[in-house]
Short mmCIF file of C-alpha atoms in Angstrom, two decimals:
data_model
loop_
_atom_site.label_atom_id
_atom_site.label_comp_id
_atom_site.label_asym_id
_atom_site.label_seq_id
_atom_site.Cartn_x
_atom_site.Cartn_y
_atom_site.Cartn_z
CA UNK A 14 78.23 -17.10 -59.06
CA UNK A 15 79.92 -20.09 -59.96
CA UNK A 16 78.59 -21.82 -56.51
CA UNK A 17 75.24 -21.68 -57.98
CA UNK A 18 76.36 -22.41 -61.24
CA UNK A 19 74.96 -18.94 -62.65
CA UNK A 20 75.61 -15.56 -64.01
CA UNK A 21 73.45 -12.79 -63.88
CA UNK A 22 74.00 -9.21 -65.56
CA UNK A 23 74.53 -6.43 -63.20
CA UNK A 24 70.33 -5.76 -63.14
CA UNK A 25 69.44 -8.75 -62.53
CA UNK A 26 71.86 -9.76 -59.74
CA UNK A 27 70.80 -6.62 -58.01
CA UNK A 28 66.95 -7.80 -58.10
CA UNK A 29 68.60 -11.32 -57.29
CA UNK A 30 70.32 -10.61 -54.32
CA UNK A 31 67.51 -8.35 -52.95
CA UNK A 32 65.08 -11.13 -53.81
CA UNK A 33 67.54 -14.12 -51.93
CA UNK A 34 67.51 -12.17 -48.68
CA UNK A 35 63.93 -11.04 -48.12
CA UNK A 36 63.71 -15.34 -49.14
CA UNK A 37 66.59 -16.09 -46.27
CA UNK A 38 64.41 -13.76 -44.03
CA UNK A 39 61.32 -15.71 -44.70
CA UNK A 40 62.54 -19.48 -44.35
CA UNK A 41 64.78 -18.43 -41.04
CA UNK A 42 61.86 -16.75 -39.12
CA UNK A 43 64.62 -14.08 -38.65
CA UNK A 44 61.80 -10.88 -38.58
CA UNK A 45 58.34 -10.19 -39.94
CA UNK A 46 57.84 -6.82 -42.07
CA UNK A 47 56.55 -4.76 -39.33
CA UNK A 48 59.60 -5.13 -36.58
CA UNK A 49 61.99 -2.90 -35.74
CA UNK A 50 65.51 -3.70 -36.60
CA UNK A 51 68.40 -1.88 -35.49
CA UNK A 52 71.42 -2.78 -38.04
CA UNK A 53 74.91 -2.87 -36.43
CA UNK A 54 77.25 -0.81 -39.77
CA UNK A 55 80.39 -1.00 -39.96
CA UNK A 56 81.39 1.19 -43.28
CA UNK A 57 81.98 -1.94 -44.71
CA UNK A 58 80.58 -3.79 -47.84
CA UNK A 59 78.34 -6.41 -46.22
CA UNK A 60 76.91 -4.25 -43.43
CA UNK A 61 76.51 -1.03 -45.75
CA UNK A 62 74.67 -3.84 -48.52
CA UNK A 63 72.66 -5.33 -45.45
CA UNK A 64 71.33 -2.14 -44.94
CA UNK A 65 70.33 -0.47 -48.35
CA UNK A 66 68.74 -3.74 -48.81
CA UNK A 67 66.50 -3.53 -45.80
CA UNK A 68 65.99 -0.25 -46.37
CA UNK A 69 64.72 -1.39 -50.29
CA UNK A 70 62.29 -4.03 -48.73
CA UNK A 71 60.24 -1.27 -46.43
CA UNK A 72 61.58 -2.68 -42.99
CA UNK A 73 61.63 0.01 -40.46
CA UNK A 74 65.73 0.00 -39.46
CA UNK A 75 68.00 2.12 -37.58
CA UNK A 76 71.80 1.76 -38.36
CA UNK A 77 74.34 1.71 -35.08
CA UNK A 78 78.12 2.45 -35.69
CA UNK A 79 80.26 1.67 -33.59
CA UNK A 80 83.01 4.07 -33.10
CA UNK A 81 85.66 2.09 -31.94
CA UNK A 82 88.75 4.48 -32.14
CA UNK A 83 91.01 2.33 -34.35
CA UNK A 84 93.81 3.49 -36.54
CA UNK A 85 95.06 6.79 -35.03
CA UNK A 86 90.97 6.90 -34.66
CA UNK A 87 92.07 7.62 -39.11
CA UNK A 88 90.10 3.83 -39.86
CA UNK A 89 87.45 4.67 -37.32
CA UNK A 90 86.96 8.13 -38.90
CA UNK A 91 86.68 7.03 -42.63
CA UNK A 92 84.23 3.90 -41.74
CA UNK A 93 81.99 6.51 -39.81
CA UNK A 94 82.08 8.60 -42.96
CA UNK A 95 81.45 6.07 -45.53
CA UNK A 96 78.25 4.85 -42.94
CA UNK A 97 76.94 9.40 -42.35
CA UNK A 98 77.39 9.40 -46.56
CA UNK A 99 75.46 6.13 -47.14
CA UNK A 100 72.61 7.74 -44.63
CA UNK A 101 72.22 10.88 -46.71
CA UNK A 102 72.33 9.27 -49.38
CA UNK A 103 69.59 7.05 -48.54
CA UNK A 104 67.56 10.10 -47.63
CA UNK A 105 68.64 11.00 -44.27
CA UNK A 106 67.90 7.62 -43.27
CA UNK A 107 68.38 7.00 -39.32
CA UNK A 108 71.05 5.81 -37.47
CA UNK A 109 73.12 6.46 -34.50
CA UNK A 110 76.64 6.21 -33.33
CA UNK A 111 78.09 5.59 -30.22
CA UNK A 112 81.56 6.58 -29.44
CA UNK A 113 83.54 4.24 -27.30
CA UNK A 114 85.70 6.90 -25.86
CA UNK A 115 83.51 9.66 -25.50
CA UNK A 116 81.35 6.88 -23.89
CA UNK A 117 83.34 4.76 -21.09
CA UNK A 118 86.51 7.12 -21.65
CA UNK A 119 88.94 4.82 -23.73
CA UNK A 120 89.09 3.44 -27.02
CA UNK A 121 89.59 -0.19 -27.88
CA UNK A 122 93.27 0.38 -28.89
CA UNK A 123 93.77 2.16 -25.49
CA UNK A 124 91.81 -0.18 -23.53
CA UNK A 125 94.12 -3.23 -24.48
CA UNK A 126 97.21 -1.45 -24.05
CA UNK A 127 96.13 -0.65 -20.81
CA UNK A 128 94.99 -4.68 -20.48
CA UNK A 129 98.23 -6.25 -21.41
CA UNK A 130 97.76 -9.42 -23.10
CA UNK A 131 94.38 -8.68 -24.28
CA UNK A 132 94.06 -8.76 -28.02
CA UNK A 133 92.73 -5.46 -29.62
CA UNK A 134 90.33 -8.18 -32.11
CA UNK A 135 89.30 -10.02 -28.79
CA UNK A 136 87.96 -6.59 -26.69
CA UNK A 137 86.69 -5.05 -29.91
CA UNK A 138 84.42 -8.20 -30.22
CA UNK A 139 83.30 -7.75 -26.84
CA UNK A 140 82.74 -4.56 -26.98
CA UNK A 141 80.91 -4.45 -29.98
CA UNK A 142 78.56 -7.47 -28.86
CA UNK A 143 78.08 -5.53 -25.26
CA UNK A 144 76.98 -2.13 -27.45
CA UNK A 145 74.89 -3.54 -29.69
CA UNK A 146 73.02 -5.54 -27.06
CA UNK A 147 72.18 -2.63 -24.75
CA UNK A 148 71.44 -0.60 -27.45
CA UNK A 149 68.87 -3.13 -29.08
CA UNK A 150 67.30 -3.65 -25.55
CA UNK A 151 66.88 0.10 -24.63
CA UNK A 152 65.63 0.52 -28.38
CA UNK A 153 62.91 -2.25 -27.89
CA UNK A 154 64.15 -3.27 -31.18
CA UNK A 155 63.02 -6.72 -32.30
CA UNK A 156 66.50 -8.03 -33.76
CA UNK A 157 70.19 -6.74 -34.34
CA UNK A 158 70.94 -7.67 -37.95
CA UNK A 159 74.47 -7.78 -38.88
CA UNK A 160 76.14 -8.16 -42.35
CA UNK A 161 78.00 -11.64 -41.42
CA UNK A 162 78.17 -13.64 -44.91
CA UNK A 163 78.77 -17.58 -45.73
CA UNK A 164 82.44 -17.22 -45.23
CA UNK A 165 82.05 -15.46 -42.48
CA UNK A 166 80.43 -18.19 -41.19
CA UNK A 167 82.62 -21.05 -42.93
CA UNK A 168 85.77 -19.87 -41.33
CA UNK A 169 84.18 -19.56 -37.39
CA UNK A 170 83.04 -23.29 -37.92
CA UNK A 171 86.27 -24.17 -39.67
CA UNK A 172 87.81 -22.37 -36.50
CA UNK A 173 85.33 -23.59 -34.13
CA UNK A 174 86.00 -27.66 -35.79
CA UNK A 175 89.77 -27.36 -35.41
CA UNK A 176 89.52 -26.88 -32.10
CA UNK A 177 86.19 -29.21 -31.28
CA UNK A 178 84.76 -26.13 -29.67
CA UNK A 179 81.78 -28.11 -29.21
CA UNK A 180 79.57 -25.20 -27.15
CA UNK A 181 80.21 -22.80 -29.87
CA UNK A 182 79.71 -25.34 -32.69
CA UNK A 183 75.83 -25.84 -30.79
CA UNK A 184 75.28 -22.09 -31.00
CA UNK A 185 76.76 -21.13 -33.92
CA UNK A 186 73.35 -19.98 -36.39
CA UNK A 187 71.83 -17.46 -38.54
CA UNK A 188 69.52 -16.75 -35.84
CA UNK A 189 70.02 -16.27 -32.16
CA UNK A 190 67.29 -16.37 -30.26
CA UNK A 191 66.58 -13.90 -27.37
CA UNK A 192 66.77 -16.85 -24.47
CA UNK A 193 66.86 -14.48 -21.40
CA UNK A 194 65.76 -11.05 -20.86
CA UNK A 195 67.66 -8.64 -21.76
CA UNK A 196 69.15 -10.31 -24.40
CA UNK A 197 68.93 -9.19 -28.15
CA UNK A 198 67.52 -11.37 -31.05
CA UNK A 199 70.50 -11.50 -33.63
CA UNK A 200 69.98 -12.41 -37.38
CA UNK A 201 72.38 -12.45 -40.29
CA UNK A 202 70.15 -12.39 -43.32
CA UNK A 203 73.41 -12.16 -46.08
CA UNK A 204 74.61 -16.16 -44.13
CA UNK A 205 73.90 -17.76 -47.44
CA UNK A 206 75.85 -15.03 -49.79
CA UNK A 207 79.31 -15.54 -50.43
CA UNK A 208 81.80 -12.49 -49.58
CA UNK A 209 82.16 -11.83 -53.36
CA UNK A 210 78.46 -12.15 -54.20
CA UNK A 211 78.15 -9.19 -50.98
CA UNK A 212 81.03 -7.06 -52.75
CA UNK A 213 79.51 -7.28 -55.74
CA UNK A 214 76.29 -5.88 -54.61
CA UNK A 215 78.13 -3.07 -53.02
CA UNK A 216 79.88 -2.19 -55.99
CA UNK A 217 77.40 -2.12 -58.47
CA UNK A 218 74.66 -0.39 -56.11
CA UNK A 219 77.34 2.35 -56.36
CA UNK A 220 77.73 2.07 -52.45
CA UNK A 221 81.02 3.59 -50.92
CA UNK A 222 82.48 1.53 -49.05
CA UNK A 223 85.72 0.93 -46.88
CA UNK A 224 87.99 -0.53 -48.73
CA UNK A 225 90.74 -0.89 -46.54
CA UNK A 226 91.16 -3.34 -43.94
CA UNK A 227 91.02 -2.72 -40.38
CA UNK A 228 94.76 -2.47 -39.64
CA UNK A 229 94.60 -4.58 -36.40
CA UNK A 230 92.79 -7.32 -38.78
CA UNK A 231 96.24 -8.22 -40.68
CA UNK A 232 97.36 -11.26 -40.46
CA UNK A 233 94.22 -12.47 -38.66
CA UNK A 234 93.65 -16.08 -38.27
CA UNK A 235 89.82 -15.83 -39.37
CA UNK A 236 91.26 -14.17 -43.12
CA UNK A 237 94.09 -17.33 -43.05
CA UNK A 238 90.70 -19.59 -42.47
CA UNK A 239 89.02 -17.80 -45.31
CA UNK A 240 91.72 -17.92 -47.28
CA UNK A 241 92.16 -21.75 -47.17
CA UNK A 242 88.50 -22.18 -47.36
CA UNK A 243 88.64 -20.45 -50.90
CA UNK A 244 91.34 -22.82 -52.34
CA UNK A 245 89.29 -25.57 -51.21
CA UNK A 246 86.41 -23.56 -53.29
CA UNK A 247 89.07 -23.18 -56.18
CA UNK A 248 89.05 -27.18 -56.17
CA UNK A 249 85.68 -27.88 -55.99
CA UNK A 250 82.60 -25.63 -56.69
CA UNK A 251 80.21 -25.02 -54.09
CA UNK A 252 82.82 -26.08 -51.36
CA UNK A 253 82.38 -23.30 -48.78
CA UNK A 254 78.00 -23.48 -49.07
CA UNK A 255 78.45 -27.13 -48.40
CA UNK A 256 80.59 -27.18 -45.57
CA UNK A 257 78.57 -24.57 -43.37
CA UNK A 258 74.75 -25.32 -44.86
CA UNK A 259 75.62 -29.28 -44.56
CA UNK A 260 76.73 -28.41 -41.04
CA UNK A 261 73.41 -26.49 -40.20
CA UNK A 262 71.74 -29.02 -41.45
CA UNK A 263 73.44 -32.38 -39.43
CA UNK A 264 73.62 -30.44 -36.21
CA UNK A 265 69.52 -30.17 -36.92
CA UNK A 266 68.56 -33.74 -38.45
CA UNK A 267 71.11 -35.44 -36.27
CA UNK A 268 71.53 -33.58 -33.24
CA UNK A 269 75.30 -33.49 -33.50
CA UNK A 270 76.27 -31.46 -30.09
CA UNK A 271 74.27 -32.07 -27.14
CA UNK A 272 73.65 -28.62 -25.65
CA UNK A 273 70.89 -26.82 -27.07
CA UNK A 274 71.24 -23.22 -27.88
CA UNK A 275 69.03 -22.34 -24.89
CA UNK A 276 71.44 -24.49 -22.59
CA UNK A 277 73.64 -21.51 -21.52
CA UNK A 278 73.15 -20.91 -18.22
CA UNK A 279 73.05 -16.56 -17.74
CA UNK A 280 72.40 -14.42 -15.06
CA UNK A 281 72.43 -10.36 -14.99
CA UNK A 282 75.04 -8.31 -14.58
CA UNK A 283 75.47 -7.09 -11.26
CA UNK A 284 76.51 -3.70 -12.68
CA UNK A 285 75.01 -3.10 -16.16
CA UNK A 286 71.81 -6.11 -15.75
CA UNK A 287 72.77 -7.62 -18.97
CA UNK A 288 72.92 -11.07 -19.44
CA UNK A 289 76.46 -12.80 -18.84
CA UNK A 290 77.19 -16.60 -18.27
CA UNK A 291 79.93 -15.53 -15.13
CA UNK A 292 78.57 -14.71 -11.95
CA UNK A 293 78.51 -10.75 -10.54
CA UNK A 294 79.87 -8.89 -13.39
CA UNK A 295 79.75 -9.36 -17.32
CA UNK A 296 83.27 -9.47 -19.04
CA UNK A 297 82.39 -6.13 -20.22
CA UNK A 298 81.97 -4.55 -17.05
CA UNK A 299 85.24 -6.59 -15.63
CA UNK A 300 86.90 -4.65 -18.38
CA UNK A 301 86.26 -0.83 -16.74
CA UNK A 302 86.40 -1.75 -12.91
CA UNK A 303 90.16 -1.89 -12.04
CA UNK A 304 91.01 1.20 -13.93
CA UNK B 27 95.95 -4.92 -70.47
CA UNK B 28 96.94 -2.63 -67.46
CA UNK B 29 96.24 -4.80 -64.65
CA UNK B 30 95.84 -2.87 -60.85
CA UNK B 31 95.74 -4.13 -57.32
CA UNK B 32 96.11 -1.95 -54.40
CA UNK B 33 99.35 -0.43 -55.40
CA UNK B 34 100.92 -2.99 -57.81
CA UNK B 35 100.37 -2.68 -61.51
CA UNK B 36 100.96 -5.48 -64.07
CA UNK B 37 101.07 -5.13 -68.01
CA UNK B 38 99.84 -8.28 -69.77
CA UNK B 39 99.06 -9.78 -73.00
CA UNK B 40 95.11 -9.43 -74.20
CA UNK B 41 93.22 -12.45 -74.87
CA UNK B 42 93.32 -13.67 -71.50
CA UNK B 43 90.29 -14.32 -68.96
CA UNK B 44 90.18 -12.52 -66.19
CA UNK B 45 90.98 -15.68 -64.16
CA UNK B 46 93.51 -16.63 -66.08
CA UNK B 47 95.31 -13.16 -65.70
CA UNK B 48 94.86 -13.18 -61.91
CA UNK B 49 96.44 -16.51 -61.68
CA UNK B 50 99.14 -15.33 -63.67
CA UNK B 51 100.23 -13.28 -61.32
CA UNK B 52 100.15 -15.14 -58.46
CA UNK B 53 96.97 -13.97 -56.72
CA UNK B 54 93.49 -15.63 -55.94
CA UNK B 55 90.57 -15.73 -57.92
CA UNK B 56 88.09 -16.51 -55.26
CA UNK B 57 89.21 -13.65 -53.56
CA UNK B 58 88.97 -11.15 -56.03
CA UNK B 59 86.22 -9.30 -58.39
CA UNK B 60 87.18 -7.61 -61.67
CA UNK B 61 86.30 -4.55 -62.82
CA UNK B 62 87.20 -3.50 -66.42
CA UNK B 63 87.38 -0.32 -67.69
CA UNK B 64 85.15 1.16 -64.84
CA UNK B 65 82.52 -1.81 -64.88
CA UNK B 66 82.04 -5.22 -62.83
CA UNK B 67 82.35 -8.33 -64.83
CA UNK B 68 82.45 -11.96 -64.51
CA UNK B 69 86.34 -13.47 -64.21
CA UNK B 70 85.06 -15.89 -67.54
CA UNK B 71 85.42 -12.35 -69.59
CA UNK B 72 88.08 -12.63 -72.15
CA UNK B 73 90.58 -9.61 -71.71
CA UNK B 74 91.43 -7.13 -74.62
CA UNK B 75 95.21 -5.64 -75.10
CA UNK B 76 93.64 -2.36 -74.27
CA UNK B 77 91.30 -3.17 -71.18
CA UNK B 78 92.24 -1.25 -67.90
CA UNK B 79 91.41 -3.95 -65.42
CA UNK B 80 91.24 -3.24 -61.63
CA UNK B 81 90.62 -5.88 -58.95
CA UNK B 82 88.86 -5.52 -55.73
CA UNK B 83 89.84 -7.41 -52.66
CA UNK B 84 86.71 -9.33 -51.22
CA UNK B 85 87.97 -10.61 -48.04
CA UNK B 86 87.15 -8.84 -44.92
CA UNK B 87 87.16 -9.98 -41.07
CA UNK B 88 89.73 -10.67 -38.62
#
């Protein structure tokens, strides 16, 4: 971890990294050991890491994939088989999966040929942010935890600076807060772990993971971000943890955007009652009604 | 060394770190772990002539 300026062998890096996050959950407020957390799992490394580590510190958590019906529905398939292994693995540990198709009748592929000019990445987002919400509010859980790590996070604010997307660059945080009803609590305890720090966990926990790369996902602008952030890392140690923690830390001591995190103005969906910033219907419910 | 990523192989000279051999041919560092002969190691570990060396893409997202 040459950001830290450290190496550990592979035992102590395991009781490291597992150490690190219950610490990130502490300092952040993100839960306390009794809540319910519902963990959104991709079949990826960082979400399939987030959760055996939970699971190690005794919090009570329910895994949610999200089958999204990409690939031929072959990616979909082999993420939702890595997640089914990891949960017998892990002793038949819970978790549920909700099938976009089977669900609202198209996948995401389908839906955005059907929406011309609507980017697979874009509905899949929204999609996967309407899901998880309803699902953590019929639940009762107290947060959605998702495996989003520090260059994760680097390239949205690199993305988010670039284009002086000043309301995002307010919100943009490890936690975020439940400021209407209806609306989850989200929390991203791996924020301070770097992608390879995540992988590494993965691998040497012996967790399967997908290795392949969501095919709509190449030649994504966020991996070109992450990609430039890393020579910058190349150059100078410790780059990519300064650029996002330094940011955290401004927008807090100096108040760099004006509107608070609580500033959105929402209002329920007329259809579904979750919260949405446009009047009458949520984007996700726009999506289904001209069909 | 036999030196694997996805499906492109490279044979190189021992003696190497694993940085070193990754820059060599033409890929990142940052954005790769090592794993030699079947376990994870740091990309500071000096490569032998008859290490089987895989690397493991780290970035994700789009």
């Amino acid at each position: 971890m040459r950001q830290h300026r450290f190496a550990l062998c592979g035992e102590h890096f395991l009781e490291w990294f597992i150490a690190q996050t219950e610490r990130v959950i502490e300092k952040y407020h993100m839960f306390a050991p009794q809540d319910r957390l519902l963990v959104a799992v991709s079949g990826g490394k960082d979400s399939l890491a987030l959760w055996d580590v939970l699971l190690r510190l005794g919090y009570e958590v329910e895994g949610l994939y999200i089958d999204l019906g990409i690939g031929d529905e072959a990616y979909s398939k082999q993420s939702r088989k890595r997640v089914e292994q990891f949960a017998a693995a892990a002793g038949d540990t819970p978790y549920r999966v909700l099938d976009v198709k089977a669900t609202y009748g198209k996948s995401v592929p389908e839906l955005a040929l059907e929406k011309r000019g609507r980017k697979v990445c874009s509905l899949c987002g929204l999609v996967k942010r309407h899901v998880m919400n309803r699902l953590a509010y019929e639940g009762e859980y107290v947060a959605v935890a998702t495996g989003h790590n520090l260059d994760d996070e680097a390239a949205v604010l690199f993305q988010n600076t670039l284009h002086w997307h000043t309301g995002y660059l307010a919100r943009q945080a490890p936690v975020l807060p439940s400021t209407f009803p209806g609306l989850a609590r989200k929390v991203k305890p791996f924020f301070r772990f770097y992608e390879r720090d995540t992988a590494a966990y993965a691998l040497l926990r012996g967790i399967d993971y997908i290795y392949e790369e969501c095919p709509y996902s190449k030649g994504a602008t966020t991996i070109f971000y992450k990609e430039l952030l890393n020579q910058l890392e190349a150059r100078s140690r410790g780059a990519k943890q300064q650029f996002y923690l330094s940011f955290l830390q401004a927008r807090e001591e100096q108040g760099l955007f004006g509107e608070e995190p609580q500033g959105l103005e929402l209002s329920e969906c007329e259809n579904c009652g979750q919260p949405t910033t446009a009047p009458g219907l949520c984007a996700f419910c726009r999506l289904w009604e001209d069909r | 060394m036999k030196l694997v990523y996805r499906d492109k192989e490279w044979d190189l000279k021992g003696g190497m770190t694993a940085r070193a051999a990754i820059k060599k041919v033409d890929l990142d560092p940052e954005a790769l772990l090592v794993v030699r002969n079947g376990q994870l190691v740091t990309d500071d570990t000096i490569l032998a002539e008859e290490d089987e060396v895989k690397l493991i893409a780290v970035i994700s997202g789009g």
